[in-house]
Amino acid sequence: MVIVTTIRRDVLTLPAAELGPDNPLPPLRPLDELHRVEDRDGLPREMARQIGYEPLRSLLPVPVRDGYERVREPRAVDTLVIENDRLRATVLPGLGGRIASLLHKPIGRELLYRNPVFQPADFALNGAWFSGGIEWNIGATGHTTLACSPLHAARVPAPDGGEMLRLWEWERLRDLPFQVDLWLPEGSDFLYVGVRVRNPHEKPVPTYWWSNIAVPEERRVLAPADEAYHFGYERRLRRVPVPSYEELRQHPYAADYFYDLPDGRRRWIAALDADGHGLVQTSTDVLRGRKLFIWGTGRGGRRWQEWLTEPGTGGYCEIQAGLARTQLEHVRLEPESEVAWLEAYGPLSSTPESGEAEARLEAVLPRADVDAAYAAWKPYADTDPGETLATGSGWGALEVLRADSKLPGTPFDESTLGEEQEPWLHLLRVGALPEPRRVRPPGAALVAPHWRDMLETAPATPLTEYHLGIAQWHAGDRAQAVRSWERALELAPSVWPLLRCLAVADREIGDHERAADRYVEAFDDLCRERRDAGERWTAATAALGREAIEALLAVRRTREARSVWERLHPATRERGRFRFVEAQLLCAEGRRDEARAVFEEGFEVADLREGAEAVGRLWERISDEPLPARYDFRMR
């Protein structure tokens, strides 16, 4: 048999913003997360239990990614293309393994919403995220921290004798390795996706997965359900009839609809255009949930659509598939076990009725064929990859070395270890963190119990105490974390990282005056210590300055807040986020007209958080007029 499926490297050039540097301050407080349910009464018992099961309380050890802006220039993005004579899938290995495009070749039809730009926005759990295509969400409720990070990629033998494209990485929030295998059988109209998440630890781990598929907004979404759980960003989940296409087109605000698929029914979801053509996604039964997300017709939703892409290029909605009935749940993955399933993506033509669509799906891709494809793929999940096509992070290699383990199918080679892992590799092998050779912002943190144990037995240097405090904070031992940071202050050559951690701790217990004092001292120390205007020092100054101004304004110490502002780098003060900070500062100083002038001159807060309402609240303090449309991002 002649295999015609190919995998090749390519380059996609498009208007793109730079990601910029990560925030160097450890995220002791999580970013605001909209997806929370405050009242679980009346929900099915299993759903209520899984909503309450180990929700994410910290981003550690993952850094916040907030260094991007909104200046887009033509940039080349590396891609991997897998295609046969029917489909062409374009994958972005450096950006979370996102499938940016799925083209049905016989008629030249794009099956996904293909974003014409790369524009990060503050939607991921740790910040930077972008819209469009198919993304693989692992970790915890929300968009994955790997949305804008590289994955490992390689060629792997496929069940039909051809080749698969394997993507894999180590997910750091839950410490879980995962893989995504993409292959196109000869003559197939469907892209097969085999997914496996493994728990190599001796304890159960909360697990989360949602495959998120962006499709053009003017699509009729169909799924095999009559009822759904509606989440409207008001922290409430309620069961409703599945809304009609006409009702969805008139909905004013952003909303999630989690379809309540009956037990035993085939798992699928489709998005079809006015002529009945579009995309269908189906899977083996392990991938239980299906969801529709809409932005709504209101000004806020329309503004977000423009924000994430280009005005005039058409909006999108999302159809999704996950391990639980809703995205608000986490499922238990037992010790030393795994969960695996198979998905299929391809074209579908049908009338706009769920029953007819399911019958058409059964005709072009029988449910039994999906189960058979899964059974054929599973023995290949452990196959060692061949040619390396892209390289991810070194964190998986560090964890494999620590545990002296092997993970068949997903090798985390020592050659991937880099500068970020060097101090921790030294701790692993020598039993001590190396003293830094020069003064600079502290590096990446690790917080898992095994690393915390090593820090506790290592020599108590200031750097070790700093990292131990972070690990203790993550574990919920806040008092011990504070003691570790205070001990380190006595001998540390650089005190601003420790003072900043202590200031966060003060804010958490409501001691805002002492927090402000410590932020002032920390920022003074950083300004004395910073060696140059390089990327790392500039990022540290911006991050600490922003937190310090916020803490000082909270206790009405405007003069000191102004002093911090004036010592930020000039280029930092021109960024949209800091133009907004300037307007807040002017308002706090009683200079409302000057604050309004900042709005009138215009600014764009590149890392405006999904659902954030701070811009609108500040406008209400300085003006009686309606909020200008360019600043209206309301989702409720």
mmCIF file with all atom_site columns, C-alpha atoms in Angstrom, residues 33 56 59 62-63 65 95-98 121 123-130 134-149 151 169-173 178 208-210 212 327 609:
data_model
loop_
_atom_site.group_PDB
_atom_site.id
_atom_site.type_symbol
_atom_site.label_atom_id
_atom_site.label_alt_id
_atom_site.label_comp_id
_atom_site.label_asym_id
_atom_site.label_entity_id
_atom_site.label_seq_id
_atom_site.pdbx_PDB_ins_code
_atom_site.Cartn_x
_atom_site.Cartn_y
_atom_site.Cartn_z
_atom_site.occupancy
_atom_site.B_iso_or_equiv
_atom_site.pdbx_formal_charge
_atom_site.auth_seq_id
_atom_site.auth_comp_id
_atom_site.auth_asym_id
_atom_site.auth_atom_id
_atom_site.pdbx_PDB_model_num
ATOM 1  C CA . GLU A 1 33  ? -10.565 33.698 37.195 1.00 0.00 ? 33  GLU A CA 1
ATOM 2  C CA . LEU A 1 56  ? -6.603  25.832 41.212 1.00 0.00 ? 56  LEU A CA 1
ATOM 3  C CA . LEU A 1 59  ? -0.263  29.578 39.375 1.00 0.00 ? 59  LEU A CA 1
ATOM 4  C CA . VAL A 1 62  ? 4.332   28.873 36.218 1.00 0.00 ? 62  VAL A CA 1
ATOM 5  C CA . PRO A 1 63  ? 5.276   32.529 35.579 1.00 0.00 ? 63  PRO A CA 1
ATOM 6  C CA . ARG A 1 65  ? 3.188   36.079 30.787 1.00 0.00 ? 65  ARG A CA 1
ATOM 7  C CA . LEU A 1 95  ? 2.455   28.066 20.449 1.00 0.00 ? 95  LEU A CA 1
ATOM 8  C CA . GLY A 1 96  ? 0.970   25.225 22.444 1.00 0.00 ? 96  GLY A CA 1
ATOM 9  C CA . GLY A 1 97  ? 0.691   22.861 19.476 1.00 0.00 ? 97  GLY A CA 1
ATOM 10 C CA . ARG A 1 98  ? -2.351  24.810 18.274 1.00 0.00 ? 98  ARG A CA 1
ATOM 11 C CA . ALA A 1 121 ? -4.409  38.703 25.253 1.00 0.00 ? 121 ALA A CA 1
ATOM 12 C CA . PHE A 1 123 ? -7.114  34.934 28.775 1.00 0.00 ? 123 PHE A CA 1
ATOM 13 C CA . ALA A 1 124 ? -4.846  32.056 29.784 1.00 0.00 ? 124 ALA A CA 1
ATOM 14 C CA . LEU A 1 125 ? -4.498  31.039 33.402 1.00 0.00 ? 125 LEU A CA 1
ATOM 15 C CA . ASN A 1 126 ? -1.100  32.766 33.359 1.00 0.00 ? 126 ASN A CA 1
ATOM 16 C CA . GLY A 1 127 ? -1.843  35.560 30.894 1.00 0.00 ? 127 GLY A CA 1
ATOM 17 C CA . ALA A 1 128 ? -0.874  35.319 27.225 1.00 0.00 ? 128 ALA A CA 1
ATOM 18 C CA . TRP A 1 129 ? -3.364  33.494 24.987 1.00 0.00 ? 129 TRP A CA 1
ATOM 19 C CA . PHE A 1 130 ? -4.606  33.957 21.429 1.00 0.00 ? 130 PHE A CA 1
ATOM 20 C CA . ILE A 1 134 ? -7.899  24.102 17.903 1.00 0.00 ? 134 ILE A CA 1
ATOM 21 C CA . GLU A 1 135 ? -6.109  24.380 21.256 1.00 0.00 ? 135 GLU A CA 1
ATOM 22 C CA . TRP A 1 136 ? -5.330  21.687 23.797 1.00 0.00 ? 136 TRP A CA 1
ATOM 23 C CA . ASN A 1 137 ? -6.294  22.831 27.305 1.00 0.00 ? 137 ASN A CA 1
ATOM 24 C CA . ILE A 1 138 ? -4.757  20.874 30.161 1.00 0.00 ? 138 ILE A CA 1
ATOM 25 C CA . GLY A 1 139 ? -4.172  21.841 33.786 1.00 0.00 ? 139 GLY A CA 1
ATOM 26 C CA . ALA A 1 140 ? -7.133  23.543 35.425 1.00 0.00 ? 140 ALA A CA 1
ATOM 27 C CA . THR A 1 141 ? -10.311 25.447 34.635 1.00 0.00 ? 141 THR A CA 1
ATOM 28 C CA . GLY A 1 142 ? -9.441  28.016 31.989 1.00 0.00 ? 142 GLY A CA 1
ATOM 29 C CA . HIS A 1 143 ? -7.056  28.307 29.058 1.00 0.00 ? 143 HIS A CA 1
ATOM 30 C CA . THR A 1 144 ? -3.819  26.377 29.500 1.00 0.00 ? 144 THR A CA 1
ATOM 31 C CA . THR A 1 145 ? -0.613  28.030 30.680 1.00 0.00 ? 145 THR A CA 1
ATOM 32 C CA . LEU A 1 146 ? 1.017   26.429 27.610 1.00 0.00 ? 146 LEU A CA 1
ATOM 33 C CA . ALA A 1 147 ? -1.078  28.456 25.139 1.00 0.00 ? 147 ALA A CA 1
ATOM 34 C CA . CYS A 1 148 ? 1.954   30.464 23.989 1.00 0.00 ? 148 CYS A CA 1
ATOM 35 C CA . SER A 1 149 ? 4.702   27.987 24.911 1.00 0.00 ? 149 SER A CA 1
ATOM 36 C CA . LEU A 1 151 ? 5.880   21.781 22.811 1.00 0.00 ? 151 LEU A CA 1
ATOM 37 C CA . GLU A 1 169 ? 5.115   18.340 27.175 1.00 0.00 ? 169 GLU A CA 1
ATOM 38 C CA . TRP A 1 170 ? 5.142   18.364 30.959 1.00 0.00 ? 170 TRP A CA 1
ATOM 39 C CA . GLU A 1 171 ? 2.189   20.346 32.361 1.00 0.00 ? 171 GLU A CA 1
ATOM 40 C CA . ARG A 1 172 ? 3.561   22.115 35.447 1.00 0.00 ? 172 ARG A CA 1
ATOM 41 C CA . LEU A 1 173 ? 0.420   23.164 37.359 1.00 0.00 ? 173 LEU A CA 1
ATOM 42 C CA . PHE A 1 178 ? 0.723   14.497 28.162 1.00 0.00 ? 178 PHE A CA 1
ATOM 43 C CA . TYR A 1 208 ? -8.562  18.699 33.353 1.00 0.00 ? 208 TYR A CA 1
ATOM 44 C CA . TRP A 1 209 ? -8.806  18.607 29.565 1.00 0.00 ? 209 TRP A CA 1
ATOM 45 C CA . TRP A 1 210 ? -10.832 20.567 27.045 1.00 0.00 ? 210 TRP A CA 1
ATOM 46 C CA . ASN A 1 212 ? -11.215 24.133 22.234 1.00 0.00 ? 212 ASN A CA 1
ATOM 47 C CA . GLN A 1 327 ? -15.262 23.170 32.464 1.00 0.00 ? 327 GLN A CA 1
ATOM 48 C CA . ARG A 1 609 ? -7.905  40.457 31.916 1.00 0.00 ? 609 ARG A CA 1
#
